[in-house]
Coordinates of N, CA and C in Angstrom, one line a residue:
M1 N -3.3 3.5 17.9 CA -3.6 3.2 16.5 C -2.8 4.1 15.6
T2 N -2.2 3.6 14.5 CA -1.3 4.5 13.7 C -2.2 5.4 12.9
Q3 N -1.5 6.5 12.4 CA -2.2 7.4 11.6 C -2.6 6.7 10.3
R4 N -1.9 5.8 9.8 CA -2.2 5.2 8.5 C -3.4 4.3 8.7
S5 N -3.5 3.5 9.9 CA -4.6 2.7 10.1 C -5.9 3.5 10.3
T6 N -5.8 4.6 10.9 CA -6.9 5.5 11.1 C -7.4 6.0 9.8
L7 N -6.5 6.4 8.9 CA -6.9 6.8 7.6 C -7.6 5.7 6.8
V8 N -7.0 4.5 6.8 CA -7.7 3.4 6.1 C -9.1 3.2 6.6
R9 N -9.2 3.1 8.0 CA -10.6 2.9 8.5 C -11.6 4.0 8.1
G10 N -11.0 5.3 8.1 CA -11.8 6.4 7.7 C -12.3 6.3 6.2
L11 N -11.3 5.9 5.3 CA -11.7 5.8 4.0 C -12.7 4.7 3.7
I12 N -12.6 3.5 4.4 CA -13.5 2.4 4.3 C -14.9 2.8 4.8
A13 N -14.9 3.6 5.9 CA -16.3 4.0 6.4 C -16.9 5.0 5.5
A14 N -16.1 5.9 5.0 CA -16.8 6.9 4.1 C -17.3 6.3 2.8
A15 N -16.5 5.3 2.3 CA -16.7 4.6 1.1 C -18.1 3.8 1.3
A16 N -18.1 3.1 2.3 CA -19.3 2.2 2.6 C -20.6 3.1 2.8
L17 N -20.5 4.3 3.4 CA -21.6 5.1 3.7 C -22.2 5.6 2.4
L18 N -21.2 6.2 1.6 CA -21.6 6.8 0.2 C -22.1 5.7 -0.8
A19 N -21.5 4.6 -0.7 CA -21.9 3.5 -1.7 C -23.3 3.0 -1.3
F20 N -23.6 2.9 0.0 CA -24.9 2.4 0.5 C -26.0 3.4 -0.1
G21 N -25.7 4.7 -0.1 CA -26.7 5.7 -0.6 C -26.8 5.7 -2.1
A22 N -26.0 5.1 -2.9 CA -26.0 5.2 -4.3 C -27.2 4.3 -4.8
G23 N -28.0 4.7 -5.7 CA -29.1 3.8 -6.2 C -28.6 3.0 -7.3
A24 N -29.5 2.1 -7.7 CA -29.3 1.2 -8.8 C -30.0 1.6 -10.1
A25 N -30.2 2.9 -10.2 CA -30.9 3.5 -11.4 C -30.1 3.1 -12.7
H26 N -30.9 3.2 -13.8 CA -30.3 2.9 -15.0 C -29.3 4.0 -15.4
A27 N -28.1 3.5 -16.0 CA -27.1 4.5 -16.5 C -26.6 4.0 -17.8
D28 N -26.7 4.8 -18.8 CA -26.3 4.4 -20.1 C -24.9 4.1 -20.3
L29 N -24.0 4.9 -19.7 CA -22.6 4.8 -19.9 C -22.1 3.5 -19.4
L30 N -22.5 3.0 -18.3 CA -22.1 1.7 -17.8 C -22.4 0.7 -18.8
K31 N -23.7 0.7 -19.2 CA -24.1 -0.3 -20.2 C -23.2 -0.2 -21.5
D32 N -23.0 1.1 -21.9 CA -22.2 1.3 -23.2 C -20.8 0.7 -22.9
I33 N -20.2 0.9 -21.8 CA -18.9 0.4 -21.5 C -18.8 -1.2 -21.6
R34 N -19.8 -1.8 -21.0 CA -19.9 -3.2 -21.0 C -20.2 -3.7 -22.4
D35 N -21.0 -3.0 -23.1 CA -21.3 -3.5 -24.5 C -20.1 -3.4 -25.4
A36 N -19.3 -2.3 -25.2 CA -18.1 -2.1 -26.0 C -16.9 -2.9 -25.5
K37 N -17.1 -3.5 -24.3 CA -16.0 -4.3 -23.7 C -14.7 -3.5 -23.5
K38 N -14.9 -2.3 -23.2 CA -13.7 -1.3 -23.2 C -14.1 -0.1 -22.3
I39 N -13.2 0.3 -21.4 CA -13.4 1.6 -20.7 C -12.3 2.5 -20.9
R40 N -12.5 3.7 -21.3 CA -11.5 4.7 -21.6 C -11.3 5.5 -20.3
I41 N -10.0 5.4 -19.8 CA -9.7 6.0 -18.5 C -8.6 7.0 -18.7
A42 N -8.9 8.3 -18.3 CA -7.9 9.4 -18.4 C -6.9 9.2 -17.3
L43 N -5.6 9.1 -17.6 CA -4.5 9.0 -16.7 C -3.4 10.1 -17.0
D44 N -2.8 10.6 -16.0 CA -1.8 11.6 -16.1 C -0.5 10.8 -15.9
T45 N 0.3 10.6 -17.0 CA 1.6 9.8 -16.8 C 2.7 10.8 -16.7
G46 N 2.4 12.1 -16.3 CA 3.5 13.0 -16.0 C 3.4 13.4 -14.6
S47 N 2.8 12.6 -13.7 CA 2.6 12.9 -12.3 C 3.1 11.7 -11.5
P48 N 4.4 11.5 -11.3 CA 4.9 10.5 -10.6 C 4.7 10.7 -9.1
P49 N 4.4 9.6 -8.3 CA 4.3 8.2 -8.6 C 3.0 7.8 -8.9
Y50 N 2.1 8.7 -9.1 CA 0.6 8.4 -9.5 C 0.6 7.9 -10.9
G51 N 1.3 8.5 -11.7 CA 1.5 8.1 -13.1 C 2.7 8.4 -13.8
F52 N 3.5 7.6 -14.4 CA 4.7 8.0 -15.1 C 5.0 6.8 -16.1
V53 N 6.1 7.1 -16.9 CA 6.4 6.1 -17.9 C 7.8 5.5 -17.5
D54 N 7.9 4.1 -17.4 CA 9.1 3.5 -16.9 C 10.1 3.4 -18.0
S55 N 11.2 2.8 -17.7 CA 12.4 2.7 -18.7 C 12.0 1.9 -20.0
A56 N 11.0 1.0 -19.9 CA 10.5 0.3 -21.0 C 9.3 1.1 -21.8
M57 N 9.2 2.4 -21.4 CA 8.2 3.2 -22.0 C 6.7 2.8 -21.8
K58 N 6.6 2.2 -20.5 CA 5.2 1.6 -20.2 C 4.7 2.5 -19.1
P59 N 3.4 2.8 -19.2 CA 2.8 3.6 -18.2 C 2.7 2.8 -16.9
V60 N 3.1 3.3 -15.8 CA 3.0 2.7 -14.4 C 2.7 3.8 -13.4
G61 N 2.5 3.3 -12.2 CA 2.2 4.2 -11.1 C 0.9 3.8 -10.3
S62 N 0.7 4.4 -9.2 CA -0.5 4.0 -8.4 C -1.8 4.2 -9.1
D63 N -2.0 5.3 -9.8 CA -3.2 5.5 -10.5 C -3.3 4.6 -11.8
V64 N -2.2 4.3 -12.3 CA -2.2 3.4 -13.5 C -2.6 2.0 -13.1
E65 N -2.0 1.5 -12.0 CA -2.3 0.2 -11.5 C -3.7 0.1 -11.0
T66 N -4.2 1.1 -10.4 CA -5.6 1.2 -9.9 C -6.6 1.1 -11.1
A67 N -6.3 1.9 -12.1 CA -7.1 1.9 -13.3 C -7.2 0.5 -14.0
H68 N -6.0 -0.2 -14.1 CA -6.0 -1.5 -14.6 C -6.8 -2.5 -13.8
L69 N -6.8 -2.4 -12.5 CA -7.5 -3.3 -11.6 C -9.0 -3.0 -11.7
L70 N -9.4 -1.8 -11.9 CA -10.8 -1.4 -12.1 C -11.3 -2.1 -13.4
A71 N -10.6 -1.9 -14.4 CA -11.0 -2.4 -15.7 C -11.1 -3.9 -15.7
Q72 N -10.1 -4.6 -15.0 CA -10.1 -6.0 -14.9 C -11.4 -6.5 -14.1
D73 N -11.7 -5.8 -13.0 CA -12.8 -6.3 -12.2 C -14.1 -6.0 -12.9
L74 N -14.1 -5.0 -13.8 CA -15.3 -4.7 -14.6 C -15.5 -5.7 -15.7
G75 N -14.4 -6.4 -16.1 CA -14.4 -7.4 -17.1 C -14.3 -6.8 -18.5
V76 N -13.6 -5.7 -18.6 CA -13.5 -5.0 -19.9 C -12.0 -4.6 -20.1
A77 N -11.6 -4.3 -21.3 CA -10.3 -3.9 -21.6 C -10.2 -2.4 -21.2
I78 N -8.9 -1.9 -21.0 CA -8.7 -0.5 -20.7 C -8.1 0.2 -21.9
E79 N -8.6 1.3 -22.1 CA -7.9 2.2 -23.2 C -7.4 3.4 -22.4
I80 N -6.1 3.6 -22.3 CA -5.5 4.7 -21.6 C -5.6 6.0 -22.4
V81 N -6.3 7.0 -21.8 CA -6.3 8.3 -22.4 C -5.4 9.2 -21.7
Q82 N -4.3 9.6 -22.4 CA -3.3 10.5 -21.7 C -3.8 11.8 -21.5
T83 N -3.6 12.3 -20.3 CA -4.2 13.7 -20.0 C -3.1 14.5 -19.1
T84 N -3.3 15.7 -18.8 CA -2.6 16.5 -18.0 C -3.5 17.1 -17.0
S85 N -3.0 17.7 -15.9 CA -3.8 18.3 -14.8 C -4.9 19.2 -15.4
P86 N -4.6 20.2 -16.3 CA -5.7 21.1 -16.7 C -6.7 20.4 -17.6
N87 N -6.4 19.2 -18.2 CA -7.3 18.6 -19.1 C -8.2 17.4 -18.5
R88 N -8.0 17.1 -17.2 CA -8.7 16.1 -16.6 C -10.2 16.2 -16.7
I89 N -10.7 17.3 -16.2 CA -12.1 17.5 -16.3 C -12.7 17.8 -17.7
P90 N -12.0 18.6 -18.5 CA -12.5 18.7 -19.9 C -12.5 17.5 -20.7
F91 N -11.7 16.6 -20.4 CA -11.7 15.3 -21.2 C -13.0 14.5 -20.8
L92 N -13.4 14.6 -19.6 CA -14.7 14.0 -19.1 C -15.9 14.7 -19.8
Q93 N -15.9 16.0 -19.7 CA -16.9 16.8 -20.2 C -17.2 16.6 -21.7
T94 N -16.1 16.4 -22.5 CA -16.2 16.4 -23.9 C -16.3 14.9 -24.4
G95 N -16.3 14.0 -23.5 CA -16.5 12.6 -23.8 C -15.3 11.9 -24.3
K96 N -14.1 12.5 -24.1 CA -12.9 11.8 -24.5 C -12.5 10.7 -23.6
A97 N -13.0 10.7 -22.3 CA -12.7 9.6 -21.5 C -14.0 9.3 -20.7
D98 N -14.2 8.0 -20.3 CA -15.3 7.6 -19.5 C -15.2 8.0 -18.0
I99 N -14.0 7.8 -17.5 CA -13.7 8.2 -16.1 C -12.3 8.7 -16.0
V100 N -12.0 9.4 -15.0 CA -10.6 10.0 -14.7 C -10.0 9.3 -13.4
V101 N -8.9 8.8 -13.6 CA -8.1 8.2 -12.4 C -6.8 8.9 -12.5
A102 N -6.6 10.2 -11.9 CA -5.4 10.9 -12.1 C -5.2 11.9 -11.0
S103 N -5.0 11.3 -9.8 CA -4.8 12.2 -8.6 C -5.7 13.4 -8.6
L104 N -7.0 13.1 -8.7 CA -8.0 14.2 -8.8 C -8.5 14.4 -7.5
S105 N -8.3 15.6 -6.9 CA -8.7 16.0 -5.6 C -10.1 16.3 -5.6
V106 N -10.9 15.9 -4.7 CA -12.3 16.2 -4.5 C -12.4 17.6 -3.9
T107 N -13.0 18.6 -4.7 CA -13.2 19.9 -4.2 C -14.6 20.4 -4.5
P108 N -15.1 21.3 -3.7 CA -16.5 21.8 -4.0 C -16.6 22.4 -5.4
E109 N -15.6 23.1 -5.9 CA -15.7 23.7 -7.2 C -15.8 22.5 -8.4
R110 N -15.0 21.6 -8.2 CA -15.1 20.5 -9.2 C -16.4 19.6 -9.1
E111 N -16.9 19.5 -7.9 CA -18.2 18.8 -7.7 C -19.4 19.4 -8.4
K112 N -19.2 20.8 -8.7 CA -20.3 21.4 -9.4 C -20.4 21.0 -10.8
V113 N -19.3 20.5 -11.4 CA -19.3 20.2 -12.9 C -19.1 18.7 -13.2
I114 N -18.6 17.9 -12.2 CA -18.5 16.5 -12.4 C -18.9 15.7 -11.1
D115 N -19.0 14.5 -11.2 CA -19.3 13.7 -10.0 C -18.0 12.9 -9.7
F116 N -17.8 12.6 -8.4 CA -16.8 12.0 -7.8 C -17.2 10.6 -7.2
S117 N -16.4 9.7 -7.3 CA -16.6 8.5 -6.5 C -16.3 8.8 -5.0
V118 N -16.5 7.8 -4.1 CA -16.0 7.8 -2.8 C -14.5 7.9 -2.8
P119 N -13.9 8.4 -1.8 CA -12.4 8.5 -1.8 C -11.7 7.1 -1.8
Y120 N -10.7 7.0 -2.7 CA -9.9 5.8 -2.7 C -8.5 6.0 -2.2
A121 N -8.2 7.3 -1.9 CA -6.9 7.6 -1.3 C -7.0 9.1 -0.9
Q122 N -5.8 9.6 -0.4 CA -5.8 11.0 -0.1 C -4.5 11.6 -0.5
I123 N -4.5 12.9 -0.6 CA -3.2 13.6 -1.0 C -3.1 14.9 -0.2
L124 N -1.8 15.1 0.2 CA -1.4 16.3 0.9 C -1.0 17.3 -0.1
A125 N -1.3 18.6 0.2 CA -0.8 19.7 -0.6 C 0.2 20.4 0.3
V126 N 1.5 20.4 -0.1 CA 2.5 21.0 0.7 C 3.3 22.0 0.0
V127 N 4.1 22.8 0.8 CA 5.0 23.8 0.3 C 6.4 23.3 0.6
A128 N 7.3 23.2 -0.3 CA 8.7 22.8 0.0 C 9.6 23.8 -0.5
G129 N 10.8 24.0 0.1 CA 11.8 25.0 -0.3 C 13.1 24.7 0.4
P130 N 14.0 25.6 0.2 CA 15.4 25.4 0.6 C 15.5 25.4 2.2
K131 N 16.4 24.5 2.7 CA 16.4 24.3 4.2 C 16.6 25.6 4.9
G132 N 17.4 26.5 4.4 CA 17.8 27.7 5.1 C 16.8 28.9 5.0
V133 N 15.7 28.6 4.2 CA 14.7 29.7 4.1 C 13.5 29.5 5.0
Q134 N 13.2 30.4 5.8 CA 12.1 30.3 6.8 C 10.8 30.5 6.2
I135 N 10.1 29.3 6.1 CA 8.7 29.3 5.6 C 7.9 28.4 6.5
N136 N 7.0 29.1 7.2 CA 6.2 28.4 8.2 C 4.7 28.4 7.8
G137 N 4.4 29.3 6.9 CA 3.0 29.4 6.5 C 2.9 30.3 5.2
F138 N 1.6 30.6 4.8 CA 1.4 31.3 3.6 C 2.0 32.7 3.8
D139 N 1.9 33.4 5.0 CA 2.5 34.7 5.1 C 4.0 34.8 4.7
D140 N 4.7 33.8 4.9 CA 6.1 33.7 4.6 C 6.4 33.6 3.1
L141 N 5.4 33.4 2.3 CA 5.6 33.3 0.9 C 5.5 34.6 0.2
K142 N 5.1 35.7 1.0 CA 4.9 37.0 0.4 C 6.2 37.5 -0.4
G143 N 6.0 37.9 -1.6 CA 7.0 38.3 -2.5 C 7.9 37.2 -3.0
K144 N 7.7 36.0 -2.7 CA 8.5 34.9 -3.1 C 8.0 34.2 -4.4
R145 N 8.8 33.6 -5.2 CA 8.4 32.9 -6.4 C 8.1 31.5 -6.1
V146 N 6.9 31.1 -6.3 CA 6.4 29.7 -5.9 C 5.9 29.0 -7.2
A147 N 6.5 27.8 -7.4 CA 6.2 27.1 -8.6 C 5.1 26.0 -8.3
T148 N 4.3 25.7 -9.2 CA 3.2 24.7 -9.0 C 2.7 24.2 -10.3
T149 N 1.8 23.2 -10.3 CA 1.3 22.6 -11.5 C -0.1 23.3 -11.9
R150 N -0.1 23.7 -13.0 CA -1.3 24.4 -13.5 C -2.5 23.5 -13.4
G151 N -3.6 24.1 -12.8 CA -4.9 23.4 -12.8 C -5.0 22.4 -11.7
S152 N -4.0 22.2 -11.0 CA -4.1 21.3 -9.9 C -4.6 21.9 -8.6
N153 N -5.1 21.0 -7.7 CA -5.5 21.6 -6.3 C -4.4 22.3 -5.7
N154 N -3.2 22.0 -5.8 CA -2.1 22.7 -5.3 C -2.0 24.2 -5.8
D155 N -2.3 24.3 -7.1 CA -2.3 25.6 -7.7 C -3.5 26.4 -7.0
K156 N -4.6 25.8 -6.8 CA -5.8 26.6 -6.2 C -5.5 27.0 -4.8
V157 N -4.9 26.0 -4.0 CA -4.7 26.3 -2.6 C -3.6 27.3 -2.4
V158 N -2.5 27.3 -3.1 CA -1.4 28.2 -2.9 C -1.8 29.6 -3.5
T159 N -2.6 29.6 -4.6 CA -3.1 30.9 -5.1 C -4.0 31.6 -4.1
T160 N -4.9 30.9 -3.5 CA -5.9 31.4 -2.5 C -5.2 31.8 -1.3
G161 N -4.2 31.0 -0.8 CA -3.5 31.2 0.5 C -2.5 32.2 0.5
A162 N -1.7 32.2 -0.5 CA -0.6 33.1 -0.6 C -0.8 34.2 -1.6
K163 N -1.6 35.1 -1.4 CA -2.1 36.1 -2.4 C -1.0 37.1 -2.9
D164 N 0.1 37.2 -2.0 CA 1.1 38.1 -2.3 C 2.4 37.4 -2.9
A165 N 2.2 36.1 -3.2 CA 3.4 35.4 -3.8 C 3.3 35.5 -5.3
Q166 N 4.4 35.2 -5.9 CA 4.5 35.2 -7.4 C 4.3 33.7 -7.8
V167 N 3.2 33.3 -8.2 CA 2.9 31.9 -8.5 C 3.3 31.7 -9.9
V168 N 4.2 30.7 -10.2 CA 4.6 30.3 -11.5 C 4.1 28.9 -11.8
R169 N 3.3 28.8 -12.9 CA 2.6 27.6 -13.1 C 3.3 26.8 -14.4
Y170 N 3.5 25.5 -14.1 CA 4.0 24.6 -15.2 C 2.8 23.6 -15.5
D171 N 2.9 23.1 -16.8 CA 1.8 22.5 -17.4 C 1.5 21.0 -16.8
D172 N 2.5 20.4 -16.3 CA 2.3 19.1 -15.6 C 3.4 19.0 -14.5
D173 N 3.2 17.8 -13.7 CA 4.1 17.5 -12.6 C 5.6 17.2 -13.2
A174 N 5.6 16.6 -14.3 CA 6.9 16.2 -14.8 C 7.8 17.4 -15.1
T175 N 7.1 18.5 -15.7 CA 7.8 19.7 -16.0 C 8.2 20.4 -14.7
L176 N 7.3 20.4 -13.7 CA 7.6 21.0 -12.4 C 8.8 20.4 -11.8
V177 N 8.8 19.0 -11.8 CA 10.0 18.3 -11.3 C 11.3 18.7 -12.0
T178 N 11.3 18.8 -13.3 CA 12.4 19.2 -14.0 C 12.9 20.7 -13.6
A179 N 11.9 21.5 -13.4 CA 12.2 22.9 -13.0 C 12.9 22.9 -11.6
A180 N 12.4 22.1 -10.7 CA 12.9 22.0 -9.4 C 14.3 21.4 -9.4
V181 N 14.5 20.3 -10.1 CA 15.8 19.7 -10.2 C 16.9 20.6 -10.8
S182 N 16.5 21.3 -11.8 CA 17.4 22.2 -12.6 C 17.7 23.5 -11.9
G183 N 16.9 23.8 -10.8 CA 17.2 25.0 -10.1 C 16.3 26.2 -10.6
Q184 N 15.5 26.0 -11.6 CA 14.5 27.0 -12.1 C 13.5 27.4 -11.0
A185 N 13.1 26.3 -10.1 CA 12.2 26.5 -9.1 C 12.7 26.1 -7.8
D186 N 12.8 27.1 -6.8 CA 13.4 26.8 -5.5 C 12.3 26.4 -4.5
I187 N 11.1 27.1 -4.6 CA 10.0 26.8 -3.7 C 8.9 26.3 -4.6
I188 N 8.3 25.2 -4.1 CA 7.3 24.5 -4.9 C 6.0 24.2 -4.0
A189 N 4.9 24.4 -4.7 CA 3.6 24.0 -4.0 C 3.1 22.7 -4.7
T190 N 3.1 21.6 -4.0 CA 2.9 20.3 -4.7 C 2.5 19.2 -3.7
S191 N 2.7 18.0 -4.0 CA 2.4 16.9 -3.1 C 3.8 16.3 -2.6
P192 N 3.7 15.6 -1.4 CA 4.9 14.9 -0.9 C 5.6 14.0 -1.9
A193 N 4.8 13.4 -2.8 CA 5.3 12.4 -3.8 C 6.2 13.2 -4.7
I194 N 5.8 14.4 -5.2 CA 6.6 15.2 -6.1 C 7.9 15.6 -5.4
V195 N 7.8 16.0 -4.1 CA 9.0 16.4 -3.4 C 10.0 15.3 -3.4
S196 N 9.5 14.0 -3.1 CA 10.3 12.8 -3.1 C 10.9 12.5 -4.4
T197 N 10.1 12.8 -5.5 CA 10.7 12.5 -6.9 C 11.8 13.5 -7.2
V198 N 11.7 14.8 -6.8 CA 12.7 15.8 -7.0 C 14.0 15.3 -6.3
L199 N 13.9 14.9 -5.0 CA 15.0 14.4 -4.2 C 15.7 13.1 -4.8
A200 N 14.8 12.3 -5.3 CA 15.3 11.0 -5.9 C 16.2 11.3 -7.2
K201 N 15.7 12.3 -7.9 CA 16.5 12.6 -9.2 C 17.7 13.5 -8.8
S202 N 17.6 14.2 -7.7 CA 18.7 15.1 -7.2 C 18.9 15.0 -5.7
P203 N 19.6 13.9 -5.3 CA 19.8 13.7 -3.8 C 20.4 14.9 -3.1
Q204 N 21.2 15.6 -3.8 CA 22.0 16.7 -3.1 C 21.1 18.0 -3.1
K205 N 19.9 17.9 -3.6 CA 19.1 19.0 -3.7 C 18.7 19.6 -2.2
D206 N 18.8 20.8 -2.1 CA 18.5 21.6 -0.8 C 17.0 21.8 -0.7
L207 N 16.2 20.7 -0.5 CA 14.8 20.9 -0.5 C 14.1 20.1 0.6
V208 N 13.3 20.8 1.4 CA 12.6 20.1 2.5 C 11.2 20.6 2.5
T209 N 10.2 19.8 3.0 CA 8.8 20.2 3.2 C 8.7 21.2 4.3
K210 N 8.1 22.4 4.0 CA 8.0 23.4 5.0 C 6.7 23.4 5.8
F211 N 5.6 23.2 5.1 CA 4.3 23.1 5.8 C 3.2 22.5 4.9
T212 N 2.2 21.9 5.5 CA 1.1 21.4 4.8 C 0.0 22.4 4.5
M213 N -0.3 22.6 3.3 CA -1.4 23.6 3.0 C -2.8 23.0 3.2
S214 N -3.0 21.8 2.9 CA -4.3 21.1 3.0 C -4.2 19.6 2.8
T215 N -5.1 18.9 3.3 CA -5.2 17.5 3.1 C -6.6 17.1 2.5
V216 N -6.6 16.5 1.2 CA -7.9 16.4 0.5 C -8.0 15.0 0.0
P217 N -9.2 14.4 -0.1 CA -9.4 13.1 -0.7 C -9.3 13.0 -2.1
L218 N -8.8 11.9 -2.7 CA -8.8 11.7 -4.1 C -10.0 10.8 -4.5
G219 N -10.5 11.2 -5.6 CA -11.8 10.4 -6.1 C -11.6 10.1 -7.6
I220 N -12.3 9.2 -8.0 CA -12.5 8.9 -9.5 C -13.5 9.8 -10.0
G221 N -13.1 10.6 -11.1 CA -14.0 11.5 -11.7 C -15.0 10.8 -12.7
M222 N -16.2 11.3 -12.8 CA -17.1 10.8 -13.7 C -18.0 12.0 -14.2
R223 N -18.6 11.8 -15.3 CA -19.7 12.8 -15.7 C -20.8 12.7 -14.8
K224 N -21.6 13.8 -14.7 CA -22.8 13.9 -13.9 C -23.9 13.0 -14.5
D225 N -24.8 12.6 -13.7 CA -26.1 11.8 -14.1 C -25.7 10.5 -14.7
E226 N -24.8 9.8 -14.1 CA -24.5 8.4 -14.4 C -24.6 7.6 -13.2
P227 N -25.8 7.5 -12.6 CA -25.9 6.8 -11.3 C -25.4 5.4 -11.3
A228 N -25.7 4.6 -12.3 CA -25.2 3.2 -12.3 C -23.7 3.0 -12.3
L229 N -23.1 3.9 -13.1 CA -21.6 3.8 -13.2 C -21.1 4.2 -11.8
K230 N -21.6 5.3 -11.3 CA -21.2 5.8 -10.0 C -21.4 4.8 -8.9
A231 N -22.5 4.1 -9.0 CA -22.8 3.1 -7.9 C -21.8 1.9 -8.0
W232 N -21.5 1.5 -9.3 CA -20.6 0.4 -9.5 C -19.2 0.8 -9.0
V233 N -18.7 2.0 -9.3 CA -17.3 2.4 -8.9 C -17.3 2.5 -7.4
N234 N -18.4 3.1 -6.8 CA -18.3 3.3 -5.3 C -18.2 1.9 -4.6
D235 N -19.0 0.9 -5.2 CA -19.0 -0.4 -4.6 C -17.6 -1.1 -4.7
W236 N -17.0 -0.8 -6.0 CA -15.7 -1.4 -6.2 C -14.7 -0.9 -5.3
I237 N -14.7 0.5 -5.1 CA -13.8 1.0 -4.1 C -13.9 0.6 -2.7
T238 N -15.2 0.4 -2.3 CA -15.5 0.1 -0.9 C -15.0 -1.4 -0.7
K239 N -15.1 -2.3 -1.7 CA -14.7 -3.6 -1.6 C -13.1 -3.7 -1.6
N240 N -12.5 -2.9 -2.4 CA -11.0 -2.9 -2.5 C -10.3 -2.2 -1.5
L241 N -11.0 -1.3 -0.8 CA -10.3 -0.8 0.5 C -10.5 -1.8 1.6
A242 N -11.7 -2.5 1.6 CA -11.9 -3.5 2.7 C -10.9 -4.6 2.5
N243 N -10.7 -5.1 1.3 CA -9.7 -6.3 1.1 C -8.3 -5.8 1.1
G244 N -8.0 -4.6 1.1 CA -6.6 -4.1 1.2 C -5.8 -3.9 -0.1
K245 N -6.6 -4.2 -1.3 CA -5.9 -4.1 -2.6 C -5.5 -2.7 -2.9
L246 N -6.4 -1.7 -2.6 CA -6.0 -0.3 -3.0 C -4.9 0.3 -2.2
Q247 N -4.9 -0.2 -0.8 CA -3.8 0.3 0.1 C -2.5 -0.3 -0.4
A248 N -2.5 -1.5 -0.9 CA -1.3 -2.3 -1.3 C -0.7 -1.5 -2.5
I249 N -1.6 -1.1 -3.4 CA -1.1 -0.4 -4.6 C -0.5 0.9 -4.2
Y250 N -1.1 1.7 -3.3 CA -0.7 2.9 -2.9 C 0.7 2.8 -2.2
K251 N 0.8 1.8 -1.3 CA 2.0 1.6 -0.5 C 3.2 1.2 -1.5
K252 N 2.9 0.5 -2.5 CA 3.9 0.0 -3.6 C 4.6 1.2 -4.2
Y253 N 3.9 2.3 -4.5 CA 4.5 3.4 -5.1 C 4.8 4.6 -4.2
H254 N 4.1 4.7 -3.1 CA 4.3 5.8 -2.2 C 5.0 5.5 -0.9
G255 N 5.1 4.2 -0.6 CA 5.8 3.9 0.6 C 4.8 4.1 1.8
G256 N 5.4 4.0 3.0 CA 4.6 4.2 4.2 C 3.9 2.9 4.7

């Protein structure tokens, strides 16, 4: 069995288990969304290939397409709320967005302040750097300048793991990509998708993935105490993992 098929089966199983346990209790937000015939979804269009703006200035990417499919199946219009990594959770907490679909890693710290859906995908946190530089783990980052995206899971993991590194934080993935392409950042703590984006923009770039820091699930973020909305989203993810639609969207933008 391939690693990809094992992942798919695992995501479906986890989604089915968590969705089964979700109750059908009343939740005002789901009713409000349906009454308004609109859902406000926070998306990060500075995080390719999850979210970016194409040549026609149209938001695209795996998270963007996932969000459109969710709104379509819910039977409401979508209002895209532009966000960045540091603002994803605050936008939920302050009511600027109903849900967040923006490569949001499920972590214990975040689960204390918001609710997550069952996983709809996963993301690797990796360190990439020049081919000739020996980096096999966190210890090899001691004294080195490592760039990452502020407020991301990559930021948390590299800050915790490489305590003696000089961590330089950029406000979004797009700025991090620009820094890497221009040579301002030689070593980056990010996702494989961002490494691929850097190399696509600069094929001659001397950049390879050195090691994987962590593998974490991605979830749709919601405010706490919205059981009906959470139950609907969990059921939607479970069904769309089972029918292959979410995997097809991910493959379209990430390959594999």
